[in-house]
PDB file of C-alpha atoms and ligand atoms in Angstrom:
ATOM      1  CA  MET A   6       0.000   0.000   0.000  1.00 41.00           C
ATOM      2  CA  PRO A   7       1.376   3.483  -0.824  1.00 48.00           C
ATOM      3  CA  ALA A   8       2.020   5.650   2.238  1.00 55.00           C
ATOM      4  CA  GLN A   9      -0.520   8.397   2.993  1.00 70.00           C
ATOM      5  CA  PRO A  10       0.981  11.780   1.975  1.00 77.00           C
ATOM      6  CA  THR A  11       0.774  13.018   5.583  1.00 90.00           C
ATOM      7  CA  HIS A  12       2.628  10.028   7.009  1.00 93.00           C
ATOM      8  CA  GLU A  13       5.173  10.005   4.216  1.00 94.00           C
ATOM      9  CA  ILE A  14       5.934  13.709   4.629  1.00 97.00           C
ATOM     10  CA  ILE A  15       6.197  13.604   8.432  1.00 97.00           C
ATOM     11  CA  GLU A  16       8.344  10.498   8.259  1.00 97.00           C
ATOM     12  CA  GLY A  17      10.663  12.247   5.786  1.00 98.00           C
ATOM     13  CA  LEU A  18      10.874  15.392   7.903  1.00 98.00           C
ATOM     14  CA  SER A  19      11.591  13.415  11.074  1.00 97.00           C
ATOM     15  CA  ARG A  20      14.651  11.588   9.726  1.00 97.00           C
ATOM     16  CA  PRO A  21      18.179  12.576  10.869  1.00 97.00           C
ATOM     17  CA  GLN A  22      18.704  13.742   7.252  1.00 97.00           C
ATOM     18  CA  PRO A  23      15.300  15.229   6.539  1.00 98.00           C
ATOM     19  CA  SER A  24      13.757  15.081   3.103  1.00 98.00           C
ATOM     20  CA  ILE A  25      10.592  15.982   1.206  1.00 98.00           C
ATOM     21  CA  SER A  26       9.774  13.959  -1.911  1.00 94.00           C
ATOM     22  CA  PRO A  27      10.057  16.036  -5.120  1.00 94.00           C
ATOM     23  CA  LYS A  28       6.518  14.989  -6.007  1.00 88.00           C
ATOM     24  CA  TYR A  29       5.360  17.645  -3.501  1.00 93.00           C
ATOM     25  CA  PHE A  30       6.720  20.390  -5.777  1.00 94.00           C
ATOM     26  CA  TYR A  31       3.789  19.916  -8.084  1.00 87.00           C
ATOM     27  CA  ASP A  32       0.709  21.590  -6.690  1.00 88.00           C
ATOM     28  CA  SER A  33      -0.859  23.946  -9.235  1.00 83.00           C
ATOM     29  CA  LYS A  34       1.529  26.816  -8.342  1.00 94.00           C
ATOM     30  CA  GLY A  35       4.500  24.437  -8.496  1.00 93.00           C
ATOM     31  CA  SER A  36       3.410  23.109 -11.887  1.00 85.00           C
ATOM     32  CA  ARG A  37       3.208  26.682 -13.191  1.00 90.00           C
ATOM     33  CA  LEU A  38       6.650  27.514 -11.745  1.00 96.00           C
ATOM     34  CA  PHE A  39       8.056  24.402 -13.390  1.00 93.00           C
ATOM     35  CA  GLU A  40       6.696  25.590 -16.729  1.00 89.00           C
ATOM     36  CA  GLN A  41       8.565  28.868 -16.148  1.00 96.00           C
ATOM     37  CA  ILE A  42      11.754  26.936 -15.317  1.00 97.00           C
ATOM     38  CA  THR A  43      11.616  25.164 -18.673  1.00 94.00           C
ATOM     39  CA  ARG A  44      11.800  28.563 -20.401  1.00 96.00           C
ATOM     40  CA  LEU A  45      14.725  29.951 -18.348  1.00 98.00           C
ATOM     41  CA  PRO A  46      17.928  30.734 -20.243  1.00 98.00           C
ATOM     42  CA  GLU A  47      19.952  28.608 -17.794  1.00 98.00           C
ATOM     43  CA  TYR A  48      17.649  25.574 -17.953  1.00 98.00           C
ATOM     44  CA  TYR A  49      18.912  23.825 -21.095  1.00 98.00           C
ATOM     45  CA  PRO A  50      17.204  20.376 -20.842  1.00 98.00           C
ATOM     46  CA  THR A  51      13.787  21.261 -22.266  1.00 95.00           C
ATOM     47  CA  ARG A  52      14.961  23.207 -25.285  1.00 96.00           C
ATOM     48  CA  THR A  53      17.816  20.797 -25.988  1.00 98.00           C
ATOM     49  CA  GLU A  54      15.433  17.846 -25.928  1.00 97.00           C
ATOM     50  CA  GLN A  55      12.953  19.686 -28.161  1.00 95.00           C
ATOM     51  CA  ALA A  56      15.702  20.442 -30.663  1.00 97.00           C
ATOM     52  CA  ILE A  57      16.748  16.763 -30.738  1.00 97.00           C
ATOM     53  CA  LEU A  58      13.137  15.661 -31.247  1.00 96.00           C
ATOM     54  CA  ALA A  59      12.578  18.224 -34.005  1.00 95.00           C
ATOM     55  CA  ARG A  60      15.771  17.277 -35.776  1.00 97.00           C
ATOM     56  CA  HIS A  61      15.119  13.542 -35.684  1.00 97.00           C
ATOM     57  CA  ALA A  62      11.311  13.573 -35.884  1.00 96.00           C
ATOM     58  CA  ALA A  63      11.162  11.853 -39.271  1.00 96.00           C
ATOM     59  CA  GLU A  64      13.434   9.019 -38.187  1.00 97.00           C
ATOM     60  CA  ILE A  65      11.617   8.566 -34.879  1.00 97.00           C
ATOM     61  CA  ALA A  66       8.278   8.501 -36.749  1.00 97.00           C
ATOM     62  CA  ARG A  67       9.638   5.922 -39.173  1.00 97.00           C
ATOM     63  CA  ARG A  68      10.920   3.700 -36.385  1.00 97.00           C
ATOM     64  CA  VAL A  69       7.767   3.786 -34.230  1.00 97.00           C
ATOM     65  CA  GLY A  70       5.244   3.746 -37.111  1.00 96.00           C
ATOM     66  CA  PRO A  71       1.779   5.422 -37.265  1.00 95.00           C
ATOM     67  CA  GLY A  72      -1.305   4.772 -35.116  1.00 96.00           C
ATOM     68  CA  ARG A  73       0.515   4.425 -31.799  1.00 97.00           C
ATOM     69  CA  ILE A  74      -1.251   4.734 -28.462  1.00 98.00           C
ATOM     70  CA  VAL A  75       0.941   7.239 -26.638  1.00 98.00           C
ATOM     71  CA  ILE A  76       0.975   6.989 -22.831  1.00 97.00           C
ATOM     72  CA  GLU A  77       2.725   9.842 -21.040  1.00 96.00           C
ATOM     73  CA  PRO A  78       3.363   9.572 -17.290  1.00 94.00           C
ATOM     74  CA  GLY A  79       3.914  13.020 -15.731  1.00 88.00           C
ATOM     75  CA  ALA A  80       2.239  14.728 -18.687  1.00 88.00           C
ATOM     76  CA  GLY A  81       1.963  18.183 -17.050  1.00 78.00           C
ATOM     77  CA  ASN A  82       0.780  20.675 -19.661  1.00 80.00           C
ATOM     78  CA  CYS A  83       0.729  18.010 -22.461  1.00 88.00           C
ATOM     79  CA  GLU A  84       2.859  20.404 -24.540  1.00 84.00           C
ATOM     80  CA  LYS A  85       5.497  17.887 -25.584  1.00 86.00           C
ATOM     81  CA  ALA A  86       2.952  15.202 -26.440  1.00 91.00           C
ATOM     82  CA  ARG A  87       1.198  17.555 -28.849  1.00 90.00           C
ATOM     83  CA  VAL A  88       4.375  17.778 -30.924  1.00 90.00           C
ATOM     84  CA  LEU A  89       5.120  14.053 -30.690  1.00 94.00           C
ATOM     85  CA  CYS A  90       1.565  12.878 -31.489  1.00 95.00           C
ATOM     86  CA  ARG A  91       1.545  15.075 -34.598  1.00 93.00           C
ATOM     87  CA  ALA A  92       5.006  13.944 -35.699  1.00 94.00           C
ATOM     88  CA  ILE A  93       4.287  10.207 -35.416  1.00 96.00           C
ATOM     89  CA  GLY A  94       0.573  10.259 -36.354  1.00 95.00           C
ATOM     90  CA  ALA A  95      -0.602   8.813 -33.020  1.00 96.00           C
ATOM     91  CA  SER A  96      -4.178   7.487 -32.689  1.00 96.00           C
ATOM     92  CA  ARG A  97      -4.699   7.965 -28.947  1.00 97.00           C
ATOM     93  CA  TYR A  98      -3.026   9.835 -26.153  1.00 97.00           C
ATOM     94  CA  VAL A  99      -3.238   8.974 -22.453  1.00 96.00           C
ATOM     95  CA  ALA A 100      -1.978  11.774 -20.206  1.00 94.00           C
ATOM     96  CA  VAL A 101      -1.095  10.693 -16.653  1.00 93.00           C
ATOM     97  CA  ASP A 102      -0.232  13.164 -13.898  1.00 87.00           C
ATOM     98  CA  ILE A 103      -0.505  13.653 -10.140  1.00 77.00           C
ATOM     99  CA  SER A 104      -1.695  17.258 -10.564  1.00 67.00           C
ATOM    100  CA  ALA A 105      -5.091  16.123 -11.902  1.00 70.00           C
ATOM    101  CA  GLU A 106      -6.637  19.607 -12.019  1.00 72.00           C
ATOM    102  CA  PHE A 107      -3.820  21.009 -14.149  1.00 71.00           C
ATOM    103  CA  LEU A 108      -3.935  17.920 -16.365  1.00 83.00           C
ATOM    104  CA  THR A 109      -7.656  18.084 -17.113  1.00 86.00           C
ATOM    105  CA  GLU A 110      -7.379  21.622 -18.484  1.00 86.00           C
ATOM    106  CA  ALA A 111      -4.344  20.713 -20.592  1.00 87.00           C
ATOM    107  CA  ALA A 112      -6.039  17.576 -21.965  1.00 90.00           C
ATOM    108  CA  GLN A 113      -9.081  19.625 -22.971  1.00 91.00           C
ATOM    109  CA  ARG A 114      -6.897  22.139 -24.829  1.00 92.00           C
ATOM    110  CA  LEU A 115      -5.288  19.241 -26.701  1.00 92.00           C
ATOM    111  CA  ARG A 116      -8.707  17.770 -27.646  1.00 92.00           C
ATOM    112  CA  ASP A 117      -9.756  21.155 -29.014  1.00 93.00           C
ATOM    113  CA  GLU A 118      -6.591  21.446 -31.082  1.00 93.00           C
ATOM    114  CA  MET A 119      -6.390  17.867 -32.331  1.00 93.00           C
ATOM    115  CA  PRO A 120      -9.967  16.535 -32.646  1.00 93.00           C
ATOM    116  CA  GLN A 121      -8.760  13.435 -34.525  1.00 92.00           C
ATOM    117  CA  LEU A 122      -6.707  12.338 -31.477  1.00 95.00           C
ATOM    118  CA  GLN A 123      -8.549  10.490 -28.690  1.00 95.00           C
ATOM    119  CA  VAL A 124      -7.314  12.046 -25.454  1.00 95.00           C
ATOM    120  CA  HIS A 125      -7.666  10.507 -21.981  1.00 94.00           C
ATOM    121  CA  ALA A 126      -6.614  12.131 -18.692  1.00 93.00           C
ATOM    122  CA  VAL A 127      -5.659   9.788 -15.855  1.00 92.00           C
ATOM    123  CA  GLY A 128      -4.579  10.697 -12.295  1.00 89.00           C
ATOM    124  CA  GLY A 129      -1.556   8.803 -10.993  1.00 86.00           C
ATOM    125  CA  ASP A 130       2.216   8.610 -10.703  1.00 82.00           C
ATOM    126  CA  LEU A 131       4.947   6.147 -11.476  1.00 82.00           C
ATOM    127  CA  THR A 132       5.679   5.198  -7.900  1.00 80.00           C
ATOM    128  CA  GLN A 133       2.379   3.286  -8.013  1.00 82.00           C
ATOM    129  CA  GLU A 134       0.655   1.081 -10.570  1.00 84.00           C
ATOM    130  CA  ILE A 135      -0.962   3.304 -13.219  1.00 88.00           C
ATOM    131  CA  VAL A 136      -4.609   2.384 -13.887  1.00 89.00           C
ATOM    132  CA  LEU A 137      -5.300   2.921 -17.603  1.00 93.00           C
ATOM    133  CA  PRO A 138      -8.742   3.197 -19.239  1.00 92.00           C
ATOM    134  CA  GLU A 139     -10.258  -0.311 -19.432  1.00 92.00           C
ATOM    135  CA  ASP A 140     -10.914  -0.197 -23.175  1.00 93.00           C
ATOM    136  CA  LEU A 141      -7.343   0.791 -24.053  1.00 96.00           C
ATOM    137  CA  PRO A 142      -5.837  -1.823 -26.422  1.00 96.00           C
ATOM    138  CA  ARG A 143      -2.565  -3.368 -25.218  1.00 95.00           C
ATOM    139  CA  ALA A 144      -0.993  -3.557 -28.647  1.00 96.00           C
ATOM    140  CA  HIS A 145       0.986  -0.788 -30.306  1.00 96.00           C
ATOM    141  CA  ARG A 146       1.606   1.315 -27.227  1.00 98.00           C
ATOM    142  CA  LEU A 147       4.365   3.876 -26.894  1.00 98.00           C
ATOM    143  CA  VAL A 148       5.294   5.134 -23.448  1.00 98.00           C
ATOM    144  CA  TYR A 149       6.580   8.677 -23.717  1.00 98.00           C
ATOM    145  CA  TYR A 150       8.670   9.981 -20.838  1.00 97.00           C
ATOM    146  CA  PRO A 151      10.407  13.186 -21.914  1.00 96.00           C
ATOM    147  CA  GLY A 152      12.080  15.866 -19.793  1.00 94.00           C
ATOM    148  CA  SER A 153      14.587  13.591 -18.038  1.00 96.00           C
ATOM    149  CA  SER A 154      12.177  13.028 -15.161  1.00 94.00           C
ATOM    150  CA  ILE A 155      13.767   9.586 -14.824  1.00 97.00           C
ATOM    151  CA  GLY A 156      16.724  11.535 -13.369  1.00 98.00           C
ATOM    152  CA  ASN A 157      14.644  12.459 -10.327  1.00 96.00           C
ATOM    153  CA  PHE A 158      14.625   8.841  -9.108  1.00 95.00           C
ATOM    154  CA  ASP A 159      17.468   7.075  -7.295  1.00 96.00           C
ATOM    155  CA  ARG A 160      18.841   4.116  -9.234  1.00 96.00           C
ATOM    156  CA  PRO A 161      16.683   1.373  -7.623  1.00 96.00           C
ATOM    157  CA  GLN A 162      13.597   3.567  -8.001  1.00 95.00           C
ATOM    158  CA  ALA A 163      14.517   4.418 -11.602  1.00 97.00           C
ATOM    159  CA  LEU A 164      14.791   0.712 -12.352  1.00 97.00           C
ATOM    160  CA  ASP A 165      11.435   0.129 -10.708  1.00 96.00           C
ATOM    161  CA  VAL A 166       9.855   2.922 -12.780  1.00 95.00           C
ATOM    162  CA  LEU A 167      11.305   1.507 -16.020  1.00 97.00           C
ATOM    163  CA  VAL A 168       9.989  -1.954 -15.078  1.00 97.00           C
ATOM    164  CA  ARG A 169       6.510  -0.434 -14.563  1.00 95.00           C
ATOM    165  CA  MET A 170       6.780   1.174 -17.999  1.00 96.00           C
ATOM    166  CA  ARG A 171       7.801  -2.148 -19.487  1.00 97.00           C
ATOM    167  CA  ARG A 172       4.667  -3.702 -17.928  1.00 95.00           C
ATOM    168  CA  LEU A 173       2.492  -1.058 -19.623  1.00 95.00           C
ATOM    169  CA  ILE A 174       3.484  -2.339 -23.077  1.00 97.00           C
ATOM    170  CA  ASP A 175       3.487  -5.623 -25.001  1.00 97.00           C
ATOM    171  CA  HIS A 176       6.339  -7.079 -27.074  1.00 96.00           C
ATOM    172  CA  ASP A 177       5.443  -4.627 -29.908  1.00 97.00           C
ATOM    173  CA  GLY A 178       5.558  -1.631 -27.560  1.00 98.00           C
ATOM    174  CA  ALA A 179       8.277   0.977 -27.136  1.00 98.00           C
ATOM    175  CA  LEU A 180       9.536   3.632 -24.773  1.00 98.00           C
ATOM    176  CA  LEU A 181      10.694   7.077 -25.911  1.00 98.00           C
ATOM    177  CA  ILE A 182      12.547   8.681 -23.035  1.00 98.00           C
ATOM    178  CA  GLY A 183      14.580  11.854 -22.455  1.00 98.00           C
ATOM    179  CA  VAL A 184      17.779  11.565 -20.426  1.00 98.00           C
ATOM    180  CA  ASP A 185      19.941  14.415 -19.197  1.00 98.00           C
ATOM    181  CA  LEU A 186      23.649  13.707 -19.578  1.00 98.00           C
ATOM    182  CA  ARG A 187      26.604  14.468 -17.344  1.00 98.00           C
ATOM    183  CA  LYS A 188      28.375  17.711 -18.259  1.00 98.00           C
ATOM    184  CA  GLU A 189      30.372  20.662 -16.821  1.00 98.00           C
ATOM    185  CA  VAL A 190      29.319  21.898 -13.398  1.00 98.00           C
ATOM    186  CA  SER A 191      29.361  25.440 -14.810  1.00 98.00           C
ATOM    187  CA  VAL A 192      26.393  24.426 -16.976  1.00 98.00           C
ATOM    188  CA  LEU A 193      24.639  22.131 -14.512  1.00 98.00           C
ATOM    189  CA  GLU A 194      24.530  24.290 -11.394  1.00 98.00           C
ATOM    190  CA  PRO A 195      23.061  27.502 -12.885  1.00 98.00           C
ATOM    191  CA  ALA A 196      20.355  25.352 -14.498  1.00 98.00           C
ATOM    192  CA  TYR A 197      19.159  24.569 -10.954  1.00 98.00           C
ATOM    193  CA  ASP A 198      19.948  27.959  -9.407  1.00 98.00           C
ATOM    194  CA  ASP A 199      18.864  30.552 -11.965  1.00 98.00           C
ATOM    195  CA  ALA A 200      19.527  34.268 -11.684  1.00 98.00           C
ATOM    196  CA  ALA A 201      15.818  35.173 -11.652  1.00 98.00           C
ATOM    197  CA  GLY A 202      15.158  32.922  -8.646  1.00 98.00           C
ATOM    198  CA  VAL A 203      12.410  30.863 -10.275  1.00 98.00           C
ATOM    199  CA  THR A 204      13.954  27.547  -9.184  1.00 98.00           C
ATOM    200  CA  ALA A 205      14.315  28.952  -5.657  1.00 98.00           C
ATOM    201  CA  ALA A 206      10.591  29.822  -5.637  1.00 98.00           C
ATOM    202  CA  PHE A 207       9.790  26.340  -7.010  1.00 98.00           C
ATOM    203  CA  ASN A 208      11.820  24.682  -4.250  1.00 98.00           C
ATOM    204  CA  LEU A 209      10.380  26.881  -1.462  1.00 98.00           C
ATOM    205  CA  ASN A 210       6.831  26.321  -2.720  1.00 98.00           C
ATOM    206  CA  ALA A 211       7.150  22.681  -1.578  1.00 98.00           C
ATOM    207  CA  LEU A 212       6.972  24.023   2.008  1.00 98.00           C
ATOM    208  CA  ASP A 213       3.667  25.789   1.313  1.00 98.00           C
ATOM    209  CA  HIS A 214       2.313  22.619  -0.239  1.00 97.00           C
ATOM    210  CA  VAL A 215       3.485  20.565   2.750  1.00 98.00           C
ATOM    211  CA  ASN A 216       1.869  23.081   5.143  1.00 98.00           C
ATOM    212  CA  ARG A 217      -1.454  22.553   3.397  1.00 97.00           C
ATOM    213  CA  LEU A 218      -1.117  18.761   3.308  1.00 97.00           C
ATOM    214  CA  VAL A 219       0.035  18.083   6.874  1.00 97.00           C
ATOM    215  CA  GLY A 220      -1.011  21.268   8.711  1.00 97.00           C
ATOM    216  CA  SER A 221       2.593  22.288   9.480  1.00 98.00           C
ATOM    217  CA  ASP A 222       3.786  25.871   9.968  1.00 98.00           C
ATOM    218  CA  PHE A 223       6.865  26.303   7.771  1.00 98.00           C
ATOM    219  CA  HIS A 224       7.601  30.010   7.143  1.00 98.00           C
ATOM    220  CA  LEU A 225       9.212  30.352   3.740  1.00 98.00           C
ATOM    221  CA  HIS A 226      11.323  33.408   4.642  1.00 98.00           C
ATOM    222  CA  GLN A 227      13.255  31.256   7.158  1.00 98.00           C
ATOM    223  CA  TRP A 228      14.572  28.985   4.379  1.00 98.00           C
ATOM    224  CA  ARG A 229      16.947  29.348   1.456  1.00 98.00           C
ATOM    225  CA  HIS A 230      17.282  27.403  -1.788  1.00 98.00           C
ATOM    226  CA  ARG A 231      20.485  25.386  -2.328  1.00 98.00           C
ATOM    227  CA  ALA A 232      21.482  23.489  -5.478  1.00 98.00           C
ATOM    228  CA  PHE A 233      24.837  21.831  -6.222  1.00 98.00           C
ATOM    229  CA  PHE A 234      26.335  18.962  -8.210  1.00 98.00           C
ATOM    230  CA  ASN A 235      27.320  15.880  -6.213  1.00 98.00           C
ATOM    231  CA  HIS A 236      30.138  14.397  -8.359  1.00 98.00           C
ATOM    232  CA  GLU A 237      30.293  11.047  -6.637  1.00 98.00           C
ATOM    233  CA  ALA A 238      26.593  10.367  -7.097  1.00 98.00           C
ATOM    234  CA  SER A 239      26.482  12.183 -10.478  1.00 98.00           C
ATOM    235  CA  ARG A 240      23.461  14.197  -9.465  1.00 98.00           C
ATOM    236  CA  ILE A 241      22.293  17.709  -8.836  1.00 98.00           C
ATOM    237  CA  GLU A 242      20.915  17.969  -5.313  1.00 98.00           C
ATOM    238  CA  MET A 243      18.374  20.536  -4.257  1.00 98.00           C
ATOM    239  CA  HIS A 244      17.916  21.365  -0.600  1.00 99.00           C
ATOM    240  CA  LEU A 245      16.099  23.864   1.575  1.00 98.00           C
ATOM    241  CA  GLU A 246      18.436  25.273   4.208  1.00 98.00           C
ATOM    242  CA  ALA A 247      17.347  26.847   7.494  1.00 98.00           C
ATOM    243  CA  LYS A 248      18.597  30.471   7.670  1.00 98.00           C
ATOM    244  CA  THR A 249      18.220  30.560  11.426  1.00 98.00           C
ATOM    245  CA  ASP A 250      16.943  28.388  14.301  1.00 98.00           C
ATOM    246  CA  VAL A 251      13.580  27.141  13.117  1.00 98.00           C
ATOM    247  CA  ASP A 252      10.878  25.288  15.034  1.00 98.00           C
ATOM    248  CA  VAL A 253       8.314  23.599  12.840  1.00 98.00           C
ATOM    249  CA  HIS A 254       5.119  22.134  14.267  1.00 98.00           C
ATOM    250  CA  TRP A 255       2.581  19.741  12.800  1.00 97.00           C
ATOM    251  CA  PRO A 256      -0.404  17.997  14.382  1.00 95.00           C
ATOM    252  CA  GLY A 257       1.016  15.550  16.916  1.00 93.00           C
ATOM    253  CA  GLY A 258       4.650  16.633  16.610  1.00 96.00           C
ATOM    254  CA  GLY A 259       7.300  18.845  15.122  1.00 97.00           C
ATOM    255  CA  ARG A 260      11.044  19.369  15.055  1.00 97.00           C
ATOM    256  CA  HIS A 261      13.820  21.869  15.461  1.00 98.00           C
ATOM    257  CA  PHE A 262      16.177  22.811  12.612  1.00 98.00           C
ATOM    258  CA  ALA A 263      19.524  24.390  13.479  1.00 98.00           C
ATOM    259  CA  PRO A 264      20.884  27.184  11.238  1.00 98.00           C
ATOM    260  CA  GLY A 265      22.351  25.615   8.071  1.00 98.00           C
ATOM    261  CA  GLU A 266      20.419  22.366   8.519  1.00 98.00           C
ATOM    262  CA  ARG A 267      18.954  21.141   5.252  1.00 98.00           C
ATOM    263  CA  ILE A 268      15.921  19.354   3.926  1.00 98.00           C
ATOM    264  CA  HIS A 269      16.770  17.364   0.788  1.00 98.00           C
ATOM    265  CA  THR A 270      14.024  18.033  -1.743  1.00 98.00           C
ATOM    266  CA  GLU A 271      15.317  16.647  -5.046  1.00 98.00           C
ATOM    267  CA  SER A 272      18.039  14.734  -6.833  1.00 98.00           C
ATOM    268  CA  SER A 273      18.484  15.053 -10.571  1.00 98.00           C
ATOM    269  CA  TYR A 274      20.800  12.298 -11.817  1.00 98.00           C
ATOM    270  CA  LYS A 275      22.931  12.907 -14.877  1.00 98.00           C
ATOM    271  CA  TYR A 276      23.658   9.768 -16.901  1.00 98.00           C
ATOM    272  CA  ASP A 277      25.970   8.690 -19.663  1.00 97.00           C
ATOM    273  CA  ILE A 278      24.336   6.917 -22.595  1.00 97.00           C
ATOM    274  CA  GLU A 279      26.008   3.540 -21.967  1.00 97.00           C
ATOM    275  CA  GLY A 280      25.058   3.527 -18.270  1.00 97.00           C
ATOM    276  CA  PHE A 281      21.495   4.348 -19.132  1.00 98.00           C
ATOM    277  CA  ALA A 282      21.353   1.568 -21.737  1.00 98.00           C
ATOM    278  CA  HIS A 283      22.378  -0.890 -18.981  1.00 97.00           C
ATOM    279  CA  LEU A 284      19.568   0.334 -16.778  1.00 98.00           C
ATOM    280  CA  LEU A 285      17.104  -0.067 -19.644  1.00 98.00           C
ATOM    281  CA  HIS A 286      18.378  -3.561 -20.285  1.00 98.00           C
ATOM    282  CA  ALA A 287      17.882  -4.512 -16.642  1.00 98.00           C
ATOM    283  CA  ALA A 288      14.276  -3.299 -16.913  1.00 98.00           C
ATOM    284  CA  GLY A 289      13.550  -5.500 -19.949  1.00 98.00           C
ATOM    285  CA  PHE A 290      14.261  -3.030 -22.741  1.00 98.00           C
ATOM    286  CA  HIS A 291      16.913  -4.972 -24.615  1.00 98.00           C
ATOM    287  CA  HIS A 292      17.319  -2.699 -27.618  1.00 97.00           C
ATOM    288  CA  SER A 293      17.852   1.025 -27.646  1.00 97.00           C
ATOM    289  CA  VAL A 294      18.878   3.778 -30.003  1.00 98.00           C
ATOM    290  CA  ALA A 295      19.873   7.253 -28.797  1.00 98.00           C
ATOM    291  CA  TRP A 296      19.944  10.667 -30.447  1.00 98.00           C
ATOM    292  CA  THR A 297      21.853  13.558 -28.898  1.00 98.00           C
ATOM    293  CA  ASP A 298      22.575  17.226 -29.562  1.00 98.00           C
ATOM    294  CA  GLU A 299      25.960  18.387 -30.837  1.00 98.00           C
ATOM    295  CA  ARG A 300      27.254  19.159 -27.330  1.00 98.00           C
ATOM    296  CA  ARG A 301      26.010  15.771 -26.046  1.00 98.00           C
ATOM    297  CA  TRP A 302      24.124  17.507 -23.240  1.00 98.00           C
ATOM    298  CA  PHE A 303      20.943  15.487 -23.566  1.00 98.00           C
ATOM    299  CA  ALA A 304      19.779  12.222 -25.143  1.00 98.00           C
ATOM    300  CA  VAL A 305      16.449  11.019 -26.509  1.00 98.00           C
ATOM    301  CA  VAL A 306      16.360   7.224 -26.338  1.00 98.00           C
ATOM    302  CA  LEU A 307      13.975   4.863 -28.117  1.00 98.00           C
ATOM    303  CA  ALA A 308      13.928   1.564 -26.248  1.00 98.00           C
ATOM    304  CA  THR A 309      12.137  -1.655 -27.172  1.00 98.00           C
ATOM    305  CA  PRO A 310      11.813  -5.105 -25.578  1.00 98.00           C
TER     306      PRO A 310
HETATM  307  C1  AVI B  82      11.255  17.391 -13.716  1.00 56.33           C
HETATM  308  N1  AVI B  82      12.716  17.280 -13.623  1.00 56.33           N
HETATM  309  C2  AVI B  82      13.257  16.564 -14.763  1.00 56.33           C
HETATM  310  C3  AVI B  82      13.398  18.533 -13.379  1.00 56.33           C
HETATM  311  C4  AVI B  82      14.922  18.308 -13.334  1.00 56.33           C
HETATM  312  O1  AVI B  82      15.614  18.951 -14.096  1.00 56.33           O
HETATM  313  O2  AVI B  82      15.378  17.458 -12.576  1.00 56.33           O
HETATM  314  C5  AVI B  82      12.923  19.164 -12.097  1.00 56.33           C
HETATM  315  C6  AVI B  82      13.621  20.445 -11.768  1.00 56.33           C
HETATM  316  N2  AVI B  82      14.064  20.779 -10.592  1.00 56.33           N
HETATM  317  C7  AVI B  82      14.609  21.963 -10.654  1.00 56.33           C
HETATM  318  N3  AVI B  82      14.562  22.393 -11.872  1.00 56.33           N
HETATM  319  C8  AVI B  82      13.943  21.461 -12.608  1.00 56.33           C
END
C-alpha cells in the first residue's frame, strides 16, 4: 500500500537527514513555476530535448510507425505530447499526472486542437501502478517519458519505474525517453539555481504545499534554496536550508532545525548513454537507439523489448 501523503511527509521530515519527496513540488503553483523553469535561459534540458526531437522527428516517426497509443506519465501541460503525437501520427493519447486539475485543463486544450486524437486524462504517478482506461488496447503502445524526469529517481527507483513502464506495453511496444547527460558543473549548477530565482521559488513552494497537506507551519522566509552537483553520485541535489533556528510544528509533533540544517528536496541524476542503456536492459528493454545534440548535453532514447 502506498504511504498516505501526511505520514510520508512527516516520516521524511523526522529523519536525521530530513527530506521531502520532489513529487510535492507539483501543486498547481509548483506546476506553473516548473513551466517557467523550462523557459529559463539557464535551464537547457527542455529546449535541448525539443531540438533533438525536431531534428530527428522523421526518423523517430519511421521507427515507431503510425497509429501508436501514446501513454505519457507526468504529462503536465501536455505540450510535448502535442508535438510528438503530430510527428508520429498517433491514434490515442493517455496523459497521466498527479496534478489532476492542471492535467484536465491541458487535456481539454489538446482535444480542441487535435480533434482526430482520442485524449484521456488519468490521475496517478509512477511510484504506483498506473490504472489505464479499461478499453485501451494493449498492442501498439508507446510510453513517452520526456524531460529527463527519470533523473529524479534514485537508481533502484529508476529501475522500478522503467519496469513499470515495461509492464504497460506488449512485445510490440516501445519507450521514448529523455535523459539528461553528465556535463560541466558550470552548466549544470546555474540550471538549478537561476539568476531570476524561479527555481528557488519552485523549491520553497514545496513548504507551502506541505503546510497545506500536513497542517505544518513552515515560514518560507526562514529557508533558502540550495542546489549543487554531487560528483560522486552524479546528481544535482536541491535542498532547503534553514537560515536561522527554526521550530516547525505539525499535528502531533514537530522538530527543530539548526541554522544551516537542510531538507533534501530533489536529486536530478545525470547519466551517460552507456550507463542508461544498462539500466534499460535490466528493466527489460533490450534494444535502444539514442539521439543527442551536438554538445552531447541530452539524449532522446527509443527503447524496445
Ligand atoms: C522534472 N525534472 C526533470 C526537473 C529536473 O531537471 O530534474 C525538475 C527540476 N528541478 C529543478 N529544476 C527542474
